[in-house]
Short mmCIF file of C-alpha atoms in Angstrom, two decimals:
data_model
loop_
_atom_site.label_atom_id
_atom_site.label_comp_id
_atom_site.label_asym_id
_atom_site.label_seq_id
_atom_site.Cartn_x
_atom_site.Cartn_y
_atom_site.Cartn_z
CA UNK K 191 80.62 112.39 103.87
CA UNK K 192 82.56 115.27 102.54
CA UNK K 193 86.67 114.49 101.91
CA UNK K 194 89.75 115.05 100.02
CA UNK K 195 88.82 111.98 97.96
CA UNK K 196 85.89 113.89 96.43
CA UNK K 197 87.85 117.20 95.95
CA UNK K 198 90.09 114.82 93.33
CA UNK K 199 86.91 113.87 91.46
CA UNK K 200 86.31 115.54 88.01
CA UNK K 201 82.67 114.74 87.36
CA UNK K 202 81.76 115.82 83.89
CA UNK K 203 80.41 113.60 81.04
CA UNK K 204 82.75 111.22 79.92
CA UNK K 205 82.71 111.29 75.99
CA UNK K 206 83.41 115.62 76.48
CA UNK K 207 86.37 114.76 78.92
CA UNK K 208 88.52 112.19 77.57
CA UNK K 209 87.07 113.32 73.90
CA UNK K 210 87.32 109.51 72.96
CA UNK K 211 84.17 107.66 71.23
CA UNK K 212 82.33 105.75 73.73
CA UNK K 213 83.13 102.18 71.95
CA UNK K 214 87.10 103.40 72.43
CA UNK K 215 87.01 104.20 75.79
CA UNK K 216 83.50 103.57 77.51
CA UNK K 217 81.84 104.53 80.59
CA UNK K 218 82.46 101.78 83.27
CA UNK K 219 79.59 101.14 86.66
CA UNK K 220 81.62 99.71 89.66
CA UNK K 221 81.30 100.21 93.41
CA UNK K 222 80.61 103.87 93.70
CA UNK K 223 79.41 104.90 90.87
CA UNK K 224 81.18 105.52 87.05
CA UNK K 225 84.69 105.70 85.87
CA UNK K 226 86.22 106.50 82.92
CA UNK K 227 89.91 105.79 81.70
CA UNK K 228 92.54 107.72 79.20
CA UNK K 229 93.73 106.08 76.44
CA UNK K 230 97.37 104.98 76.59
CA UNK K 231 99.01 103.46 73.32
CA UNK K 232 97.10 99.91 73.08
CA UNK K 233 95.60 99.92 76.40
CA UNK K 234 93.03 102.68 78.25
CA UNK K 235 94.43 103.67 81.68
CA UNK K 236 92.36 103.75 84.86
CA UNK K 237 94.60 105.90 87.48
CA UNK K 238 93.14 106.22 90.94
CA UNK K 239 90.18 104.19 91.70
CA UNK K 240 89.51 104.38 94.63
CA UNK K 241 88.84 100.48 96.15
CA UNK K 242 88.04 101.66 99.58
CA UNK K 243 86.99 104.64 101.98
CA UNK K 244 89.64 106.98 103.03
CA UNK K 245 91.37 105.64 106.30
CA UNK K 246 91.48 109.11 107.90
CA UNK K 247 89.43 110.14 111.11
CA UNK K 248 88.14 107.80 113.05
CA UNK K 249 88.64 105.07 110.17
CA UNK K 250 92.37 105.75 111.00
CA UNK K 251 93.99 101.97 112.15
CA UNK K 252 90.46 100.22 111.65
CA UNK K 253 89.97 97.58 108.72
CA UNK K 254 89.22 99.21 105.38
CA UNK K 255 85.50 100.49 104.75
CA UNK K 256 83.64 100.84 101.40
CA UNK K 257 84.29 102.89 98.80
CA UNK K 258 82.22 106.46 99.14
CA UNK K 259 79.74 106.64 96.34
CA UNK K 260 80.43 109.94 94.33
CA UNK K 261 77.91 111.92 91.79
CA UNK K 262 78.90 111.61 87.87
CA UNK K 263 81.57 109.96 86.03
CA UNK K 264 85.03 109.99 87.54
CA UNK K 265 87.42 110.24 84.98
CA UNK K 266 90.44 108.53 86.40
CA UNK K 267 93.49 110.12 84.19
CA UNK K 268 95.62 111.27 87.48
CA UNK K 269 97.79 109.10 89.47
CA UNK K 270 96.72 109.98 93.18
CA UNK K 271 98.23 110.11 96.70
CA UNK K 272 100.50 107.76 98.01
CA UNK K 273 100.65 106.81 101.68
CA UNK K 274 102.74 108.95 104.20
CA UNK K 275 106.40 108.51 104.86
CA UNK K 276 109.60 110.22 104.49
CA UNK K 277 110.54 112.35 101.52
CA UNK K 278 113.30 110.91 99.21
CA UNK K 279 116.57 112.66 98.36
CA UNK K 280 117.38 112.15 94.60
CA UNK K 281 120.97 112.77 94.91
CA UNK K 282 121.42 109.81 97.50
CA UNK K 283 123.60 107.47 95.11
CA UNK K 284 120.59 105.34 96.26
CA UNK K 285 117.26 104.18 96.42
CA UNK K 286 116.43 107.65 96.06
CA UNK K 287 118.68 108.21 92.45
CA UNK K 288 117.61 105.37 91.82
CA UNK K 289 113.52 105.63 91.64
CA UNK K 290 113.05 108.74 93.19
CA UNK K 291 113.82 111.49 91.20
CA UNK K 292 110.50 113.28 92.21
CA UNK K 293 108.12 112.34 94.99
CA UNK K 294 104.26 111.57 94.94
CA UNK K 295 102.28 113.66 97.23
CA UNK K 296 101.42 111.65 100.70
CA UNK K 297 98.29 111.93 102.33
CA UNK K 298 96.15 108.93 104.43
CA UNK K 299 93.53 109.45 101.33
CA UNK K 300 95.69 107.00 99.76
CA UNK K 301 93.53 103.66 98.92
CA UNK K 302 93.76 103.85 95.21
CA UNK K 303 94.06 101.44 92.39
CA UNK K 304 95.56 101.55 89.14
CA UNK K 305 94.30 99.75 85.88
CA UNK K 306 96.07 99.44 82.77
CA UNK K 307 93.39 97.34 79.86
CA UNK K 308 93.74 96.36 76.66
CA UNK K 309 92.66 99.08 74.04
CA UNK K 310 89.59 96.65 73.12
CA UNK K 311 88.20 95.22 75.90
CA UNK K 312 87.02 97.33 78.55
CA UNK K 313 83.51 97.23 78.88
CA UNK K 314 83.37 93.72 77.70
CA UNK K 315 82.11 91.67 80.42
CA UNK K 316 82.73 88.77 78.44
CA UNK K 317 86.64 88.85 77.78
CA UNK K 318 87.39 86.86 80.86
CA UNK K 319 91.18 88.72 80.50
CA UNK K 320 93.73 87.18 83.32
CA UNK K 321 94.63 89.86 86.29
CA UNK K 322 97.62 90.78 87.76
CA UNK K 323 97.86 92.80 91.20
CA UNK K 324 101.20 94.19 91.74
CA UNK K 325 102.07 94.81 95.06
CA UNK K 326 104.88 97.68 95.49
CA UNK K 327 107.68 97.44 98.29
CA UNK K 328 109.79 99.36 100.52
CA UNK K 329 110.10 98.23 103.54
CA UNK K 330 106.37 98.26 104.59
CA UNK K 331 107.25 102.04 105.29
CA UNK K 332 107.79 103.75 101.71
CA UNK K 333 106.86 102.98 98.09
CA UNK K 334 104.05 103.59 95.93
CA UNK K 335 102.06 102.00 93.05
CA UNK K 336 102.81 104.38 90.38
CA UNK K 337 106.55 104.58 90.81
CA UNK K 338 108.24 105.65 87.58
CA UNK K 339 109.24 101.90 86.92
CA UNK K 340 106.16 100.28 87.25
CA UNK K 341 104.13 100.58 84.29
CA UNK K 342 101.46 97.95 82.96
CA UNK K 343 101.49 98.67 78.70
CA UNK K 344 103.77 95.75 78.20
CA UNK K 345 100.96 93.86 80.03
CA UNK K 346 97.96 94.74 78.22
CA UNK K 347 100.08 94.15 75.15
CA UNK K 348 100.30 90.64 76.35
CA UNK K 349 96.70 90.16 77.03
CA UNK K 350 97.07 90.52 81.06
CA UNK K 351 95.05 93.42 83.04
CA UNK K 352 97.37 94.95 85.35
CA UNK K 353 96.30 96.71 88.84
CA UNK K 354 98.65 98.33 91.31
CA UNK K 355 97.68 99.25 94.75
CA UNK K 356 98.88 101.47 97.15
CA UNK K 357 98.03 100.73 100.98
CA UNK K 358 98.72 101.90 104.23
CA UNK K 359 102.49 102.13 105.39
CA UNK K 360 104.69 102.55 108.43
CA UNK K 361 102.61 104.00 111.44
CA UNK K 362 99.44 103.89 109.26
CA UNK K 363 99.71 100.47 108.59
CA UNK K 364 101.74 98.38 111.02
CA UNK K 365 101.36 99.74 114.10
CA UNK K 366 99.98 98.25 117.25
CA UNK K 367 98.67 98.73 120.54
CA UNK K 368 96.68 97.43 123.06
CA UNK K 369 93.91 99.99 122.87
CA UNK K 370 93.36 98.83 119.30
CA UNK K 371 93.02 95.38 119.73
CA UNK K 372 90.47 96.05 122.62
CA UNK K 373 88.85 98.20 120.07
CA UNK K 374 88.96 96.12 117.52
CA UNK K 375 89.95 92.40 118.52
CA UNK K 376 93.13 92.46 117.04
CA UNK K 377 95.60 95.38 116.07
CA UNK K 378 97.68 95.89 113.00
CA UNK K 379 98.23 94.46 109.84
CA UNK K 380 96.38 97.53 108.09
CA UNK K 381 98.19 97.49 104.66
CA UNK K 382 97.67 93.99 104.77
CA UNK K 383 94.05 94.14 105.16
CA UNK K 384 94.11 97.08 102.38
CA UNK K 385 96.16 94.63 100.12
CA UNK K 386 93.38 91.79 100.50
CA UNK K 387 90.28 94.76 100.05
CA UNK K 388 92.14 95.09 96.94
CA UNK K 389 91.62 91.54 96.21
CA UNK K 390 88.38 91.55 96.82
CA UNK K 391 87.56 94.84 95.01
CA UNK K 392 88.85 93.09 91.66
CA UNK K 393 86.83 90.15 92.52
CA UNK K 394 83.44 92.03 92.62
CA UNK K 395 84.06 94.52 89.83
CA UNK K 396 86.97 93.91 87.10
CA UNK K 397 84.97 91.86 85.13
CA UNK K 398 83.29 95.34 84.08
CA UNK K 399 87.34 95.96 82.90
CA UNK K 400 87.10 92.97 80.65
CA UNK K 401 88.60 90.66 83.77
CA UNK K 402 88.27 87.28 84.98
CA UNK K 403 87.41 87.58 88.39
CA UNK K 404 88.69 83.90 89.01
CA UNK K 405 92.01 84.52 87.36
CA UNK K 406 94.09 86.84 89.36
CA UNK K 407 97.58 86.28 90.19
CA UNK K 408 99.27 88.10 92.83
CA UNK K 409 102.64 89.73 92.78
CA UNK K 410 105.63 91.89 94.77
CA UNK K 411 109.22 92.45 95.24
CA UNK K 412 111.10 92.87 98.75
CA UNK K 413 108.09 94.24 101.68
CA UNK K 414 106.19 93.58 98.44
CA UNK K 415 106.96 90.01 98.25
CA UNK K 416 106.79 90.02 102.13
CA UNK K 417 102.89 90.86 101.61
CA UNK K 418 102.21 88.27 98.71
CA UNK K 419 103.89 85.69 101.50
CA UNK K 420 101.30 86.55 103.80
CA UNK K 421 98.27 86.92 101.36
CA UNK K 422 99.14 83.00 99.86
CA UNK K 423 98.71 81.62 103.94
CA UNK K 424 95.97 84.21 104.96
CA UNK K 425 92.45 82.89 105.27
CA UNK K 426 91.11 86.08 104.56
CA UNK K 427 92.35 86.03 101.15
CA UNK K 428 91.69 82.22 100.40
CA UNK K 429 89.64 81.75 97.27
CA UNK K 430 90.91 84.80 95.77
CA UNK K 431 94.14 83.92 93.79
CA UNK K 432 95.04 81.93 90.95
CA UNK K 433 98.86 82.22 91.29
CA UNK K 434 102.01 84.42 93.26
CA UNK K 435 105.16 85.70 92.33
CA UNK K 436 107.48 86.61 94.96
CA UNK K 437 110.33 88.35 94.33
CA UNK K 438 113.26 89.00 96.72
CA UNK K 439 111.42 87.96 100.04
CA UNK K 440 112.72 84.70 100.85
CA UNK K 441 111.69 81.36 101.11
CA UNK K 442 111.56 78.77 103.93
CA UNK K 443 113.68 79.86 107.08
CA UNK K 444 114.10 83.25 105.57
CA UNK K 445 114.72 86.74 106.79
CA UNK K 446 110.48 87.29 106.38
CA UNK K 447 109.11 85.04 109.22
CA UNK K 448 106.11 86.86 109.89
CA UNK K 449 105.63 85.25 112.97
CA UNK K 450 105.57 87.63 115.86
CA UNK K 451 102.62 87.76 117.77
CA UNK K 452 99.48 90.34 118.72
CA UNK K 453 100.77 90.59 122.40
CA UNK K 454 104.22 91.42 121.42
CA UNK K 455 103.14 93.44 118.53
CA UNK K 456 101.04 95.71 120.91
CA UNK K 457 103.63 95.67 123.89
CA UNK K 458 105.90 97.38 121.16
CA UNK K 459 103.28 99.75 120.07
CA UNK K 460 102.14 100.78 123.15
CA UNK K 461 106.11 101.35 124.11
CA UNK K 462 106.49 103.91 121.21
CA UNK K 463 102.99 105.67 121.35
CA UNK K 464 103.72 106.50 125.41
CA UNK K 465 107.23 107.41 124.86
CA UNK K 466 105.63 109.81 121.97
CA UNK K 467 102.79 110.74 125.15
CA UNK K 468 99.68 109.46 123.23
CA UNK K 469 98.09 107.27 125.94
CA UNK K 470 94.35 107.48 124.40
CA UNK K 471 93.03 106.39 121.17
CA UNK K 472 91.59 110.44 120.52
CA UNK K 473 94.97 111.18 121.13
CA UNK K 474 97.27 108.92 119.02
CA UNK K 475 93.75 109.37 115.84
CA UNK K 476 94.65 113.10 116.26
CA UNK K 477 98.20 113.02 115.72
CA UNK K 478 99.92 114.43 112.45
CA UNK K 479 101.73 111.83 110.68
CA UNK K 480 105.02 114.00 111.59
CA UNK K 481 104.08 113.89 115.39
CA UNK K 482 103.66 110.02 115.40
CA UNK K 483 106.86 109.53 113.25
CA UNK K 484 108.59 110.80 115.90
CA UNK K 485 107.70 109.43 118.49
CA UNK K 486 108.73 106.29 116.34
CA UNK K 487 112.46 108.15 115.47
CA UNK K 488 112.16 108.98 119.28
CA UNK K 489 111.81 105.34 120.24
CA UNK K 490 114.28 103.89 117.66
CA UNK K 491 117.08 106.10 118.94
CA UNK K 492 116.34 105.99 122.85
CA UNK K 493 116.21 101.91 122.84
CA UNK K 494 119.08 101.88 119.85
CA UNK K 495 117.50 99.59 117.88
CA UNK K 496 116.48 99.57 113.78
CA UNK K 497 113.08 100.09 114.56
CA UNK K 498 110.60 98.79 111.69
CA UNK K 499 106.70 97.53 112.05
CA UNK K 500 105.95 95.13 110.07
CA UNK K 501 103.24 92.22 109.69
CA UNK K 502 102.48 90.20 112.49
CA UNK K 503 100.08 87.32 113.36
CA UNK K 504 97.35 88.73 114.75
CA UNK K 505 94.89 85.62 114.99
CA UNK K 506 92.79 87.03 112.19
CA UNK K 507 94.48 88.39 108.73
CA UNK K 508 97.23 85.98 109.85
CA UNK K 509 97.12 82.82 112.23
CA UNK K 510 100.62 81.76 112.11
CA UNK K 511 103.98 82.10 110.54
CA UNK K 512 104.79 81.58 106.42
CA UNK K 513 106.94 78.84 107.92
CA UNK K 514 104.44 76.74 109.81
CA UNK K 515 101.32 77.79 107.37
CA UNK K 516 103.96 75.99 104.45
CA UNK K 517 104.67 72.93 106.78
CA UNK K 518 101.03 72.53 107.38
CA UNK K 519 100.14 72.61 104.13
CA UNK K 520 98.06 75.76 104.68
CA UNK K 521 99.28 78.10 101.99
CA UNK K 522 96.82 78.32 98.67
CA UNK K 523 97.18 75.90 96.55
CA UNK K 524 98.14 77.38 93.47
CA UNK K 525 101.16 77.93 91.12
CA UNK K 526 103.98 79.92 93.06
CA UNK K 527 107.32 81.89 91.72
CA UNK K 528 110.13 82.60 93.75
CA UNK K 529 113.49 84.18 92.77
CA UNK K 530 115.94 86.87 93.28
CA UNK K 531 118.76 88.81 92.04
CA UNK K 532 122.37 87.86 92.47
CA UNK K 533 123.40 90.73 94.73
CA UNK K 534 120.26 90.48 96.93
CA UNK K 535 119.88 91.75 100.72
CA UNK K 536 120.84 88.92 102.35
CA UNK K 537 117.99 86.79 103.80
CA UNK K 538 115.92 87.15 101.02
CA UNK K 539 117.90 85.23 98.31
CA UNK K 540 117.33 81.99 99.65
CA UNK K 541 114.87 79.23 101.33
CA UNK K 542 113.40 78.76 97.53
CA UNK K 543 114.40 74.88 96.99
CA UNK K 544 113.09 73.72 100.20
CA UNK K 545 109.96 75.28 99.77
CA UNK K 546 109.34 73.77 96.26
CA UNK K 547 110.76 70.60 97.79
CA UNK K 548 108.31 70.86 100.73
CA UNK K 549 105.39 71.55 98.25
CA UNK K 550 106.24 68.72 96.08
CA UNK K 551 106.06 66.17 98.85
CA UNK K 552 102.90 67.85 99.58
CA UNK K 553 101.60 67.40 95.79
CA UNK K 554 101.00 70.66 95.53
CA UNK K 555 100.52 72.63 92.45
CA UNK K 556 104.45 73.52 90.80
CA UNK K 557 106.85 76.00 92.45
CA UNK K 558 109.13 77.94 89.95
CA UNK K 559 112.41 79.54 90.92
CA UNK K 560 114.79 82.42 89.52
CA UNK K 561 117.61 84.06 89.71
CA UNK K 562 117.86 87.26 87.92
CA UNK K 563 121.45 88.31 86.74
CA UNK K 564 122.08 91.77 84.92
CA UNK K 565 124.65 94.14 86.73
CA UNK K 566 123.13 97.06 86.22
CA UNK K 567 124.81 99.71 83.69
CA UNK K 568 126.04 103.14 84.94
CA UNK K 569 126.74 106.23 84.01
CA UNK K 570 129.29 107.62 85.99
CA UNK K 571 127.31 108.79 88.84
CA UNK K 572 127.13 107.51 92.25
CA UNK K 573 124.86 104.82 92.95
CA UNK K 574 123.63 101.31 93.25
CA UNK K 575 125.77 98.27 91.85
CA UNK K 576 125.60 95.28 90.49
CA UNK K 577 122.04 93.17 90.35
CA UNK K 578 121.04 94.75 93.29
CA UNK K 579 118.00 94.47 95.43
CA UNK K 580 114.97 96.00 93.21
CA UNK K 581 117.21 96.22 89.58
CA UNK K 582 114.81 94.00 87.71
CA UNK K 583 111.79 96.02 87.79
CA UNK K 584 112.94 98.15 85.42
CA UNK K 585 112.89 94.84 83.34
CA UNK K 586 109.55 93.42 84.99
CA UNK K 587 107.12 96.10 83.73
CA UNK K 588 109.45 97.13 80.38
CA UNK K 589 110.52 100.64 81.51
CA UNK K 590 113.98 100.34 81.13
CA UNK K 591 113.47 103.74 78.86
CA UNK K 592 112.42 105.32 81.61
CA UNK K 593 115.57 104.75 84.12
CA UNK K 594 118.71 107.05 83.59
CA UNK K 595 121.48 104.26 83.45
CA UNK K 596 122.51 103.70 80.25
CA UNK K 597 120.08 100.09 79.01
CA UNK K 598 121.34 98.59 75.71
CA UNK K 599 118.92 96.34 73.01
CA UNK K 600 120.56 93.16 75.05
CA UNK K 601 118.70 94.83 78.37
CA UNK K 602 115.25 95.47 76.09
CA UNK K 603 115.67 91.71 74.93
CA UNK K 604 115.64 90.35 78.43
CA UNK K 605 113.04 92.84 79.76
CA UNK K 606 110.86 91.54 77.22
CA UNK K 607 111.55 87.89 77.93
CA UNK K 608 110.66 88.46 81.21
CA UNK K 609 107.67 90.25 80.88
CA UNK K 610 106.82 87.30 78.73
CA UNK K 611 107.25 84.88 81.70
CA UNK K 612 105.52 86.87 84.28
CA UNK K 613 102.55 87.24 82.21
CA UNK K 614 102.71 83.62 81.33
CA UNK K 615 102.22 83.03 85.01
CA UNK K 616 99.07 84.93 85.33
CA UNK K 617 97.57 83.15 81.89
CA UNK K 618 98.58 79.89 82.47
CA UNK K 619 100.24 79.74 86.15
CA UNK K 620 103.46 78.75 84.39
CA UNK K 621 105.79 80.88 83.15
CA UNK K 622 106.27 79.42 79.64
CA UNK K 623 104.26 80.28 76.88
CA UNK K 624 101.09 77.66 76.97
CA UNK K 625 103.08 75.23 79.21
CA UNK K 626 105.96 74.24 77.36
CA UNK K 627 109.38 75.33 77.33
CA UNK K 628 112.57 75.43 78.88
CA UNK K 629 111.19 76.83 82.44
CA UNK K 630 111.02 73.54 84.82
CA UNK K 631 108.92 73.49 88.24
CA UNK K 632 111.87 72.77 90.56
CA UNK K 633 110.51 69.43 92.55
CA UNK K 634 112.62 67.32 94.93
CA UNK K 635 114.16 64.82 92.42
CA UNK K 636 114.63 67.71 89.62
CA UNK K 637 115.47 70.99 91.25
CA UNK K 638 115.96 73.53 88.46
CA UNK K 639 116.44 77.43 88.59
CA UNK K 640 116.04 79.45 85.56
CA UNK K 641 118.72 82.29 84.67
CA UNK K 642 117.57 85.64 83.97
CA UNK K 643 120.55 87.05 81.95
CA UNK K 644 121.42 88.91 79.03
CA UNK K 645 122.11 87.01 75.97
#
């Protein structure tokens, strides 16, 4: 089938496009057919893989499909699309000064991966490299994987393959309705299901990056975090990860409870879409994005409510909430983060003790908490203050060069302690280097929290 996704290939031979010798930068076989990278400092970029078939058409709110094979090598030196959602305004004094100066361009072709590897070990089936998946926030409704402060060269410097996703958002990949769960069985949760293709995508094919397929640790910050929540209880992605990080989503009894059901979730669907006047599936799959937006602006403002879809359990990608799956003992058993930063939104700043007190009763493997504490520096602008919610990505992936506000050595120094812990976590599913050091597992009898400040 003929799409946009094909229109974005370059097919040409590798070696003559990227003009790098074929031991540098090699020709890679995965689902689809060939990629090639671009060579980035120490590591060799892979920039929109695609990990599934385009959701558009009749593929729009159904699980995701596989990949579309294409003819040639794809050489992947191009971020691609992100989802669709609303434009940002740079000048905002927020969110959008903040990461935003210039916007990706949105389309539903938008199931991509990125894939930052070590200079000397792509190709090399053997390496057995840890994996990270980094899943972006923003509300389940905005965001991207490629956002100027996400960045994986500090990773591959530490020895840690790095892959960022983008999945479906907003409309695209929350909504439901009772039409699609007749369709389907259940409705909803598409950027979840995206999320956990993504999984599985790495687990068939990254050992061809130089990846341990068994060795993948999961991580996200705010909806982000949300989504690594519900991918650690999720059966569909059990057997897939080796570790999580979530950052700024709560813990126990936290603002992210995950825990309404299908019937409500498609009584709420099925509210907007009529008040929009899409009452058939041909007519809600043959909507622009703009025309089903507004029917959900429509909806928000008639019923005067702060209107947001979001994951829900649906019986299938999830069977109950993070709450119950955690007193049940039915979230993976494998070494969890949890943290936040000191001027955090608030519901998602706290619940972290009595989870790792919960999973400690439970012998399950250690929980890890944080707090991160660096008031961001400014400039003179207007804009965000204070360690607030998202300011330690710019630390997490090393990119504080990148931001405008005004970093200092101290800021570099902590960024790269930090990256140091993270990737820690995906090598050895503890945050110190090799197991020791001064990070403690917070259990019942020894809770501990580990500061993340300039020193």
């Amino acid at each position: 089938m003929k799409n946009s996704l094909l229109t974005n290939m370059v097919c040409a031979i590798a070696m003559v496009a990227c003009n790098q010798p074929a031991e540098t930068n090699p020709v890679l076989s995965i689902e689809g057919g060939q990629v090639q990278g671009i060579v980035s400092n120490n590591s060799i970029v892979y920039k929109g893989v695609p990990y599934a078939a385009p959701p558009v058409g009749d593929l729009r709110w159904r699980a995701p499909q596989p990949v579309e094979k294409w003819e040639g090598v794809m050489v992947c030196d191009h971020f691609l699309n992100a989802a669709p959602q609303a434009a940002h305004d740079p000048n905002d004094g927020n969110y959008g000064t903040e990461f935003f100066a210039e916007d990706a361009p949105f389309s539903e072709d938008c199931l991509h991966l990125n894939i930052w590897v070590p200079k000397d070990v792509a190709g090399k089936s053997d390496s057995k490299l840890p994996v990270a998946l980094w899943i972006h926030g923003g509300a389940y409704s905005a965001g991207w994987s490629f956002e100027p402060e996400m960045d994986g060269e500090a990773w591959a410097e530490r020895g840690v393959i790095l892959v960022t996703a983008n999945y479906r958002l907003g409309v695209f990949g929350y909504l439901s309705h009772p039409l699609l769960t007749a369709e389907s069985g259940f409705s909803g949760n598409y950027g979840l299901m995206d999320q956990i293709a993504a999984l599985k995508w790495i687990k068939r094919n990254i050992v061809q990056f130089g990846g341990d397929p068994d060795k993948v640790m999961i991580f996200g910050q705010s909806a982000g975090g949300g989504s690594i929540r519900c991918m650690i209880m999720s059966p569909e992605s059990r057997g897939l990860i080796s570790g999580a990080v979530v950052m700024s989503a709560g813990g126990l009894n936290g603002r992210l409870t995950e825990g309404a059901g299908q019937e409500t979730a498609d009584a709420l669907g099925k509210d907007i879409m009529d008040m929009g006047g899409f009452t058939t599936l041909e007519q809600m799959r043959a909507a622009s994005y703009e025309e089903l937006q507004e029917a959900l602006n429509k909806y928000a403002m008639e019923k005067k409510v702060w209107l947001s879809l979001t994951p829900h359990v649906d019986g299938k990608v999830l069977v109950e909430s993070f709450d119950s799956a955690a007193y049940n003992n039915h979230l993976a058993d494998v070494p969890l983060m949890f943290g936040s930063v000191a001027d955090d939104m608030a519901g998602l700043d706290n619940g972290f003790q009595e989870l790792a007190n919960l999973r400690d009763s439970l012998g399950n493997k250690p929980t890890y908490i944080y707090r991160f504490d660096a008031s961001a520096p400014e400039d003179g602008r207007p804009c965000l203050h204070g360690s607030f919610h998202s300011s330690e990505l710019w630390y997490v992936f090393r990119t504080l060069k990148r931001s405008w506000r005004p970093y200092t050595e101290v800021d570099e120094e902590l960024s790269n302690r930090m990256v140091d812990y993270w990737t820690n976590m995906a090598k050895y599913g503890n945050p110190n280097y090799d197991g020791s050091g001064e990070w403690k597992a917070s259990t019942t009898t020894q809770p501990y929290v580990q500061p993340l400040e300039r020193r």
